[in-house]
Amino acid sequence: MGFLLTLCLVLLFTKLAGHFCNRVGIPSVIGELLVGILIGPALLGWIKPDDFMHYFSEIGVIILMFIAGLESDLELLKKYWRPALAVALLGIVFPAAMGFGVGEMFQFSVQNSIFLGVLFSATSVSISVQVLKDLKKIDTEEGATILGAAVVDDIVVVLILGVMLSLMNRSAPGEGLPMWEVLLLKVFFFVVIFAASKWLVPWLLNLSKKLIAIEAVSAVSLVICLGFAYFAEMLDMGAIIGAFFAGVAIAQTDYRKAVDEKLETIGYTVFIPMFFVSIGLNMTFTGMSKHFLFILVLTVVAVLSKLLGGALGARATGFKGVSTLIIGSGMVSRGEMALIIAQVGLTSSFLSEEYYSSVIIVIIATTIIAPLLLKATIMKQEKQLNY
């Protein structure tokens, strides 16, 4: 029954860490990661990676991606599609190219360099959103553009990751098939997902509403999430890809808010903390000193590439001056999206164990730097307006 003690320790320590992080203005996800490092093999050694942690963290990342899909506001994207698209695409191209360059500089394999670029193309604006809310900037053009760009960024990076997993890590059913058949399978996946999202998902949710059962809508939503995830995994796209698009599908229905509230409760109570702790469990500080230059270079590249990409995208669509820097700053945080991709990279051998801990440190650094940058640029704009 040792798994009960593991669960007790993880839940207790993650909630305490979340409390202290929120008190000092640090994202709570950082605290959950640090818990994994503290009670894991890197320091105290109370908990080790095992099947229990693995399965709970797998469910956690699926629910996390499902919630990310649920919170993708396509209506906002429609309203600010031009600046959002420009900011997102340049905010993907710059980090992808510069991340690949860092991989090549440190003599990664071509495959691992490409993955490093994809990893740092991701954006997580949950922290930036909190800063925008605190400073009452969420409803401004800059705030709406950041949120819209985040939706595009999530969708594009998830698509790139899915294709990359399929083409570079060929396993059943794609293994041994000609390239055209592999690509046909991917097209088939998106056709089925689109059709299911348009007709099957609304029908299932309407049906669940008529069931005389406790939390039937939430349960059926979870069935849809797991079903999409299994289908994606079956076609070698990765379970997180299916879970994300399940969330996007349900987000287009009238059940979005209710499902989001229930699934957040389920996810953030148990499974999602297990995922972030599991990332910390895989970290080690052995030989970290020899990677100092890599960490420093990658951190600078990670911050500047998103800042420049986002700012240039904003400038190309009519924003000027400090507004472009606000938008660029809002895209810098990699947060949970990059952590998810890093974990996928480790299990798929796209990211070597030697550099895994260093990459996690860089992700943490961007997640802390982003809100500081965003706050500074917003304060600069307000100072200019007051003159």
CSV table of C-alpha atoms in Angstrom, one decimal:
chain,number,residue,atom,x,y,z
A,1,MET,CA,0.0,0.0,0.0
A,2,GLY,CA,3.0,2.3,-0.4
A,3,PHE,CA,1.2,4.2,-3.2
A,4,LEU,CA,-1.1,5.7,-0.6
A,5,LEU,CA,1.8,7.3,1.2
A,6,THR,CA,3.1,8.5,-2.2
A,7,LEU,CA,-0.2,10.1,-2.9
A,8,CYS,CA,-0.4,11.7,0.5
A,9,LEU,CA,3.0,13.2,0.2
A,10,VAL,CA,2.5,14.5,-3.3
A,11,LEU,CA,-0.9,16.1,-2.5
A,12,LEU,CA,0.3,17.7,0.8
A,13,PHE,CA,3.5,19.1,-0.5
A,14,THR,CA,2.2,20.4,-3.8
A,15,LYS,CA,-0.6,22.3,-2.1
A,16,LEU,CA,1.8,23.8,0.5
A,17,ALA,CA,4.2,24.7,-2.3
A,18,GLY,CA,1.3,26.2,-4.3
A,19,HIS,CA,0.3,28.4,-1.3
A,20,PHE,CA,3.8,29.7,-0.8
A,21,CYS,CA,4.4,30.3,-4.5
A,22,ASN,CA,1.2,32.3,-4.8
A,23,ARG,CA,2.1,34.3,-1.7
A,24,VAL,CA,5.4,35.5,-3.3
A,25,GLY,CA,4.0,35.9,-6.8
A,26,ILE,CA,5.7,32.8,-8.4
A,27,PRO,CA,3.6,30.5,-10.6
A,28,SER,CA,2.4,27.5,-8.5
A,29,VAL,CA,3.6,25.1,-11.3
A,30,ILE,CA,7.1,26.0,-10.3
A,31,GLY,CA,6.4,24.9,-6.7
A,32,GLU,CA,5.0,21.5,-7.9
A,33,LEU,CA,8.2,20.9,-9.9
A,34,LEU,CA,10.3,21.8,-6.9
A,35,VAL,CA,8.4,19.3,-4.8
A,36,GLY,CA,9.3,16.6,-7.3
A,37,ILE,CA,13.0,17.6,-7.0
A,38,LEU,CA,12.8,17.9,-3.2
A,39,ILE,CA,11.1,14.6,-2.4
A,40,GLY,CA,12.5,12.7,-5.4
A,41,PRO,CA,15.8,11.0,-6.2
A,42,ALA,CA,17.6,14.3,-6.7
A,43,LEU,CA,17.5,15.3,-3.0
A,44,LEU,CA,15.5,13.4,-0.3
A,45,GLY,CA,14.7,10.3,-2.2
A,46,TRP,CA,11.3,9.7,-0.5
A,47,ILE,CA,9.6,9.0,-3.8
A,48,LYS,CA,11.0,7.3,-6.9
A,49,PRO,CA,9.5,7.0,-10.4
A,50,ASP,CA,7.3,3.9,-10.5
A,51,ASP,CA,4.3,2.5,-12.3
A,52,PHE,CA,1.9,4.3,-10.0
A,53,MET,CA,3.5,7.7,-10.6
A,54,HIS,CA,3.7,6.9,-14.3
A,55,TYR,CA,0.0,6.1,-14.8
A,56,PHE,CA,-1.3,9.0,-12.7
A,57,SER,CA,1.0,11.5,-14.4
A,58,GLU,CA,-0.1,10.1,-17.8
A,59,ILE,CA,-3.7,10.8,-16.9
A,60,GLY,CA,-2.7,14.2,-15.5
A,61,VAL,CA,-1.1,15.3,-18.7
A,62,ILE,CA,-4.1,14.1,-20.8
A,63,ILE,CA,-6.5,16.1,-18.5
A,64,LEU,CA,-4.1,19.1,-18.6
A,65,MET,CA,-4.1,19.1,-22.4
A,66,PHE,CA,-7.9,18.6,-22.5
A,67,ILE,CA,-8.4,21.7,-20.2
A,68,ALA,CA,-6.0,23.6,-22.5
A,69,GLY,CA,-8.3,22.8,-25.4
A,70,LEU,CA,-11.4,23.7,-23.5
A,71,GLU,CA,-9.9,27.1,-22.7
A,72,SER,CA,-8.9,27.9,-26.3
A,73,ASP,CA,-11.3,30.7,-27.2
A,74,LEU,CA,-11.9,30.5,-31.0
A,75,GLU,CA,-14.3,33.4,-30.9
A,76,LEU,CA,-11.6,35.7,-29.6
A,77,LEU,CA,-9.3,34.3,-32.3
A,78,LYS,CA,-11.9,35.2,-35.0
A,79,LYS,CA,-12.1,38.8,-33.7
A,80,TYR,CA,-8.3,39.4,-33.6
A,81,TRP,CA,-7.2,36.8,-36.2
A,82,ARG,CA,-4.8,39.0,-38.1
A,83,PRO,CA,-2.5,40.1,-35.3
A,84,ALA,CA,-3.0,36.9,-33.4
A,85,LEU,CA,-1.9,34.8,-36.5
A,86,ALA,CA,1.1,37.1,-37.2
A,87,VAL,CA,2.3,37.1,-33.6
A,88,ALA,CA,1.8,33.3,-33.2
A,89,LEU,CA,3.5,32.3,-36.4
A,90,LEU,CA,6.6,34.6,-36.0
A,91,GLY,CA,6.6,33.6,-32.3
A,92,ILE,CA,7.0,30.0,-33.5
A,93,VAL,CA,9.4,30.5,-36.4
A,94,PHE,CA,12.0,32.5,-34.4
A,95,PRO,CA,12.2,30.1,-31.4
A,96,ALA,CA,12.2,27.1,-33.8
A,97,ALA,CA,15.1,28.4,-35.9
A,98,MET,CA,17.1,29.8,-32.9
A,99,GLY,CA,16.4,26.7,-30.8
A,100,PHE,CA,17.6,24.5,-33.6
A,101,GLY,CA,20.7,26.7,-33.9
A,102,VAL,CA,21.5,26.2,-30.2
A,103,GLY,CA,21.1,22.4,-30.6
A,104,GLU,CA,23.5,22.5,-33.5
A,105,MET,CA,26.0,24.7,-31.5
A,106,PHE,CA,26.1,22.1,-28.7
A,107,GLN,CA,26.4,19.2,-31.2
A,108,PHE,CA,22.9,17.7,-30.8
A,109,SER,CA,21.8,15.3,-33.5
A,110,VAL,CA,19.6,16.9,-36.2
A,111,GLN,CA,16.5,15.2,-34.8
A,112,ASN,CA,17.2,16.4,-31.3
A,113,SER,CA,18.0,19.9,-32.5
A,114,ILE,CA,14.7,20.1,-34.4
A,115,PHE,CA,12.9,18.9,-31.3
A,116,LEU,CA,14.6,21.6,-29.1
A,117,GLY,CA,13.3,24.2,-31.6
A,118,VAL,CA,9.7,22.8,-31.4
A,119,LEU,CA,9.8,22.6,-27.6
A,120,PHE,CA,10.7,26.3,-27.3
A,121,SER,CA,8.1,27.3,-29.9
A,122,ALA,CA,5.4,26.6,-27.3
A,123,THR,CA,3.8,29.3,-25.3
A,124,SER,CA,1.9,29.1,-22.0
A,125,VAL,CA,0.1,32.4,-21.2
A,126,SER,CA,-1.6,31.3,-18.0
A,127,ILE,CA,0.9,33.4,-16.0
A,128,SER,CA,0.7,36.3,-18.4
A,129,VAL,CA,-3.1,36.3,-18.2
A,130,GLN,CA,-2.9,36.7,-14.4
A,131,VAL,CA,-0.6,39.7,-14.8
A,132,LEU,CA,-3.0,41.2,-17.4
A,133,LYS,CA,-5.9,40.7,-15.0
A,134,ASP,CA,-4.1,42.2,-12.1
A,135,LEU,CA,-3.2,45.3,-14.1
A,136,LYS,CA,-6.7,45.5,-15.7
A,137,LYS,CA,-5.2,45.0,-19.3
A,138,ILE,CA,-7.0,41.8,-20.2
A,139,ASP,CA,-9.7,43.6,-22.3
A,140,THR,CA,-7.2,45.8,-24.2
A,141,GLU,CA,-6.1,45.2,-27.8
A,142,GLU,CA,-2.7,43.9,-26.5
A,143,GLY,CA,-4.3,41.5,-24.1
A,144,ALA,CA,-6.8,40.1,-26.7
A,145,THR,CA,-4.0,39.7,-29.2
A,146,ILE,CA,-1.8,37.8,-26.6
A,147,LEU,CA,-4.8,35.5,-25.8
A,148,GLY,CA,-5.6,35.0,-29.5
A,149,ALA,CA,-2.0,34.3,-30.4
A,150,ALA,CA,-1.8,31.8,-27.6
A,151,VAL,CA,-4.7,29.8,-29.1
A,152,VAL,CA,-3.0,29.8,-32.6
A,153,ASP,CA,0.4,28.9,-31.0
A,154,ASP,CA,-1.1,26.0,-29.0
A,155,ILE,CA,-2.9,24.5,-32.1
A,156,VAL,CA,0.1,24.9,-34.5
A,157,VAL,CA,2.7,23.6,-32.0
A,158,VAL,CA,0.4,20.6,-31.1
A,159,LEU,CA,0.1,19.8,-34.8
A,160,ILE,CA,3.8,20.1,-35.4
A,161,LEU,CA,4.5,17.9,-32.4
A,162,GLY,CA,2.0,15.3,-33.6
A,163,VAL,CA,3.5,15.1,-37.1
A,164,MET,CA,7.0,15.0,-35.6
A,165,LEU,CA,6.1,12.1,-33.3
A,166,SER,CA,4.7,10.2,-36.3
A,167,LEU,CA,7.5,10.9,-38.8
A,168,MET,CA,10.5,10.7,-36.6
A,169,ASN,CA,9.5,8.0,-34.1
A,170,ARG,CA,7.8,5.6,-36.4
A,171,SER,CA,5.9,2.9,-34.5
A,172,ALA,CA,2.8,0.9,-35.2
A,173,PRO,CA,0.6,1.5,-37.2
A,174,GLY,CA,3.0,3.8,-39.2
A,175,GLU,CA,6.1,1.6,-38.9
A,176,GLY,CA,7.3,0.2,-42.2
A,177,LEU,CA,4.7,2.1,-44.2
A,178,PRO,CA,5.6,4.3,-47.2
A,179,MET,CA,5.7,8.0,-46.4
A,180,TRP,CA,2.5,8.7,-48.4
A,181,GLU,CA,0.6,6.2,-46.4
A,182,VAL,CA,1.9,7.6,-43.1
A,183,LEU,CA,0.7,11.1,-44.2
A,184,LEU,CA,-2.6,9.7,-45.3
A,185,LEU,CA,-3.1,8.3,-41.8
A,186,LYS,CA,-2.5,11.8,-40.4
A,187,VAL,CA,-5.1,13.3,-42.8
A,188,PHE,CA,-7.5,10.5,-41.8
A,189,PHE,CA,-7.0,11.4,-38.1
A,190,PHE,CA,-7.9,15.0,-38.7
A,191,VAL,CA,-10.9,14.2,-40.9
A,192,VAL,CA,-12.3,11.9,-38.2
A,193,ILE,CA,-11.5,14.4,-35.4
A,194,PHE,CA,-13.3,17.2,-37.4
A,195,ALA,CA,-16.3,15.0,-38.1
A,196,ALA,CA,-16.6,13.8,-34.5
A,197,SER,CA,-16.2,17.4,-33.2
A,198,LYS,CA,-18.9,18.7,-35.4
A,199,TRP,CA,-21.6,15.9,-35.1
A,200,LEU,CA,-20.7,13.2,-32.6
A,201,VAL,CA,-19.5,15.3,-29.6
A,202,PRO,CA,-22.6,17.6,-29.4
A,203,TRP,CA,-24.9,14.6,-29.8
A,204,LEU,CA,-23.1,12.7,-27.0
A,205,LEU,CA,-23.2,15.7,-24.7
A,206,ASN,CA,-26.9,16.4,-25.4
A,207,LEU,CA,-27.6,12.7,-24.8
A,208,SER,CA,-25.7,12.8,-21.5
A,209,LYS,CA,-27.8,15.7,-20.3
A,210,LYS,CA,-30.9,13.3,-20.5
A,211,LEU,CA,-29.2,10.6,-18.4
A,212,ILE,CA,-30.5,10.2,-14.9
A,213,ALA,CA,-27.1,9.8,-13.3
A,214,ILE,CA,-24.8,11.9,-11.1
A,215,GLU,CA,-22.4,14.1,-13.1
A,216,ALA,CA,-23.3,12.4,-16.4
A,217,VAL,CA,-22.1,15.3,-18.6
A,218,SER,CA,-18.7,15.4,-16.9
A,219,ALA,CA,-18.3,11.6,-17.2
A,220,VAL,CA,-19.3,11.6,-20.9
A,221,SER,CA,-16.9,14.6,-21.5
A,222,LEU,CA,-14.1,12.5,-19.9
A,223,VAL,CA,-15.1,9.6,-22.1
A,224,ILE,CA,-14.7,11.9,-25.1
A,225,CYS,CA,-11.3,13.1,-23.9
A,226,LEU,CA,-10.0,9.6,-23.3
A,227,GLY,CA,-11.6,8.3,-26.5
A,228,PHE,CA,-9.9,11.0,-28.6
A,229,ALA,CA,-6.6,10.4,-26.8
A,230,TYR,CA,-6.7,6.7,-27.4
A,231,PHE,CA,-7.6,7.2,-31.1
A,232,ALA,CA,-4.7,9.6,-31.5
A,233,GLU,CA,-2.3,7.2,-29.8
A,234,MET,CA,-3.6,4.4,-32.0
A,235,LEU,CA,-2.7,6.4,-35.1
A,236,ASP,CA,0.7,7.3,-33.6
A,237,MET,CA,-0.2,11.0,-33.0
A,238,GLY,CA,0.2,11.0,-29.3
A,239,ALA,CA,-2.5,10.9,-26.6
A,240,ILE,CA,-2.0,14.5,-25.7
A,241,ILE,CA,-2.9,15.6,-29.2
A,242,GLY,CA,-6.2,13.8,-29.1
A,243,ALA,CA,-7.0,15.1,-25.7
A,244,PHE,CA,-6.3,18.7,-26.8
A,245,PHE,CA,-8.7,18.5,-29.8
A,246,ALA,CA,-11.3,16.8,-27.6
A,247,GLY,CA,-11.2,20.0,-25.4
A,248,VAL,CA,-11.4,22.2,-28.5
A,249,ALA,CA,-14.4,20.2,-29.7
A,250,ILE,CA,-16.3,20.6,-26.4
A,251,ALA,CA,-15.3,24.3,-26.2
A,252,GLN,CA,-17.6,24.9,-29.2
A,253,THR,CA,-20.7,23.6,-27.3
A,254,ASP,CA,-22.9,25.1,-24.6
A,255,TYR,CA,-21.3,22.7,-22.1
A,256,ARG,CA,-17.9,24.3,-22.1
A,257,LYS,CA,-18.1,26.2,-18.8
A,258,ALA,CA,-19.6,23.3,-16.8
A,259,VAL,CA,-17.2,20.8,-18.1
A,260,ASP,CA,-14.2,23.1,-17.5
A,261,GLU,CA,-15.2,23.6,-13.9
A,262,LYS,CA,-15.7,19.9,-13.2
A,263,LEU,CA,-12.6,18.7,-15.0
A,264,GLU,CA,-10.4,21.4,-13.4
A,265,THR,CA,-11.5,20.1,-10.0
A,266,ILE,CA,-10.7,16.5,-10.9
A,267,GLY,CA,-7.4,17.4,-12.6
A,268,TYR,CA,-5.9,19.9,-10.2
A,269,THR,CA,-7.0,18.0,-7.1
A,270,VAL,CA,-5.0,14.8,-7.9
A,271,PHE,CA,-3.8,14.0,-11.4
A,272,ILE,CA,-2.1,17.3,-12.7
A,273,PRO,CA,0.0,17.7,-9.5
A,274,MET,CA,1.2,14.1,-10.0
A,275,PHE,CA,2.3,15.0,-13.6
A,276,PHE,CA,4.4,18.1,-12.5
A,277,VAL,CA,5.9,16.2,-9.6
A,278,SER,CA,6.9,13.3,-12.0
A,279,ILE,CA,8.9,15.8,-14.0
A,280,GLY,CA,10.8,16.8,-10.9
A,281,LEU,CA,11.4,13.2,-10.1
A,282,ASN,CA,13.2,12.7,-13.4
A,283,MET,CA,15.6,15.6,-12.7
A,284,THR,CA,19.2,15.2,-11.5
A,285,PHE,CA,21.9,17.7,-10.7
A,286,THR,CA,24.7,15.3,-11.6
A,287,GLY,CA,27.1,17.0,-14.0
A,288,MET,CA,24.9,20.2,-14.1
A,289,SER,CA,27.9,22.5,-13.8
A,290,LYS,CA,29.3,21.4,-17.2
A,291,HIS,CA,25.9,22.5,-18.7
A,292,PHE,CA,26.0,26.0,-17.3
A,293,LEU,CA,26.9,27.6,-20.7
A,294,PHE,CA,24.1,25.6,-22.4
A,295,ILE,CA,21.6,26.8,-19.8
A,296,LEU,CA,22.7,30.4,-20.1
A,297,VAL,CA,22.7,30.5,-23.9
A,298,LEU,CA,19.3,28.6,-24.2
A,299,THR,CA,17.7,30.9,-21.6
A,300,VAL,CA,18.8,34.1,-23.5
A,301,VAL,CA,17.7,32.5,-26.8
A,302,ALA,CA,14.3,31.3,-25.4
A,303,VAL,CA,13.5,34.8,-24.0
A,304,LEU,CA,14.7,36.9,-27.0
A,305,SER,CA,13.3,34.6,-29.7
A,306,LYS,CA,9.7,34.9,-28.4
A,307,LEU,CA,10.0,38.5,-27.5
A,308,LEU,CA,11.3,39.4,-31.0
A,309,GLY,CA,9.0,37.1,-32.9
A,310,GLY,CA,5.9,38.4,-31.0
A,311,ALA,CA,6.9,42.0,-31.2
A,312,LEU,CA,7.6,41.8,-35.0
A,313,GLY,CA,4.3,40.0,-35.6
A,314,ALA,CA,2.5,42.8,-33.7
A,315,ARG,CA,4.4,45.5,-35.5
A,316,ALA,CA,3.5,44.0,-38.9
A,317,THR,CA,-0.2,44.2,-38.1
A,318,GLY,CA,-0.3,47.8,-37.0
A,319,PHE,CA,0.9,47.9,-33.3
A,320,LYS,CA,3.6,50.5,-32.5
A,321,GLY,CA,6.1,51.3,-29.8
A,322,VAL,CA,5.7,49.7,-26.3
A,323,SER,CA,2.5,47.9,-27.4
A,324,THR,CA,4.7,45.6,-29.6
A,325,LEU,CA,6.9,44.8,-26.6
A,326,ILE,CA,3.9,44.1,-24.3
A,327,ILE,CA,2.7,41.5,-26.8
A,328,GLY,CA,6.1,40.0,-27.3
A,329,SER,CA,6.6,39.8,-23.5
A,330,GLY,CA,3.2,38.1,-23.1
A,331,MET,CA,4.4,35.2,-25.3
A,332,VAL,CA,7.7,34.5,-23.5
A,333,SER,CA,6.5,32.1,-20.8
A,334,ARG,CA,6.8,28.4,-21.8
A,335,GLY,CA,5.2,27.0,-18.6
A,336,GLU,CA,3.2,23.8,-18.7
A,337,MET,CA,3.0,23.5,-22.5
A,338,ALA,CA,6.8,23.2,-22.8
A,339,LEU,CA,7.0,20.9,-19.7
A,340,ILE,CA,4.5,18.6,-21.4
A,341,ILE,CA,6.5,18.6,-24.6
A,342,ALA,CA,9.8,18.1,-22.7
A,343,GLN,CA,8.3,15.0,-21.0
A,344,VAL,CA,7.2,13.7,-24.4
A,345,GLY,CA,10.7,14.3,-25.7
A,346,LEU,CA,12.3,12.4,-22.9
A,347,THR,CA,10.0,9.3,-23.3
A,348,SER,CA,10.4,9.4,-27.1
A,349,SER,CA,14.2,9.9,-27.1
A,350,PHE,CA,14.0,13.3,-28.8
A,351,LEU,CA,15.5,14.9,-25.7
A,352,SER,CA,18.5,13.1,-24.1
A,353,GLU,CA,18.5,12.4,-20.3
A,354,GLU,CA,21.8,14.3,-20.1
A,355,TYR,CA,20.2,17.6,-21.1
A,356,TYR,CA,16.7,17.0,-19.7
A,357,SER,CA,17.3,18.7,-16.3
A,358,SER,CA,19.0,21.7,-18.0
A,359,VAL,CA,16.0,22.2,-20.4
A,360,ILE,CA,13.6,22.1,-17.4
A,361,ILE,CA,15.6,24.8,-15.7
A,362,VAL,CA,15.4,27.0,-18.8
A,363,ILE,CA,11.6,26.5,-19.0
A,364,ILE,CA,11.3,27.5,-15.3
A,365,ALA,CA,13.5,30.6,-16.0
A,366,THR,CA,11.2,31.7,-18.9
A,367,THR,CA,8.1,31.2,-16.7
A,368,ILE,CA,9.6,33.5,-14.0
A,369,ILE,CA,11.0,36.1,-16.4
A,370,ALA,CA,7.9,36.5,-18.6
A,371,PRO,CA,5.6,38.1,-16.0
A,372,LEU,CA,8.4,40.4,-14.9
A,373,LEU,CA,8.9,41.5,-18.5
A,374,LEU,CA,5.2,41.9,-19.1
A,375,LYS,CA,4.7,44.0,-16.0
A,376,ALA,CA,7.7,46.2,-16.8
A,377,THR,CA,6.5,46.9,-20.3
A,378,ILE,CA,2.9,47.7,-19.2
A,379,MET,CA,4.2,50.1,-16.5
A,380,LYS,CA,6.4,51.8,-19.2
A,381,GLN,CA,3.3,52.2,-21.4
A,382,GLU,CA,1.3,53.7,-18.6
A,383,LYS,CA,4.1,56.1,-17.8
A,384,GLN,CA,4.2,57.3,-21.4
A,385,LEU,CA,0.4,57.8,-21.4
A,386,ASN,CA,0.5,59.8,-18.2
A,387,TYR,CA,3.0,62.3,-19.7
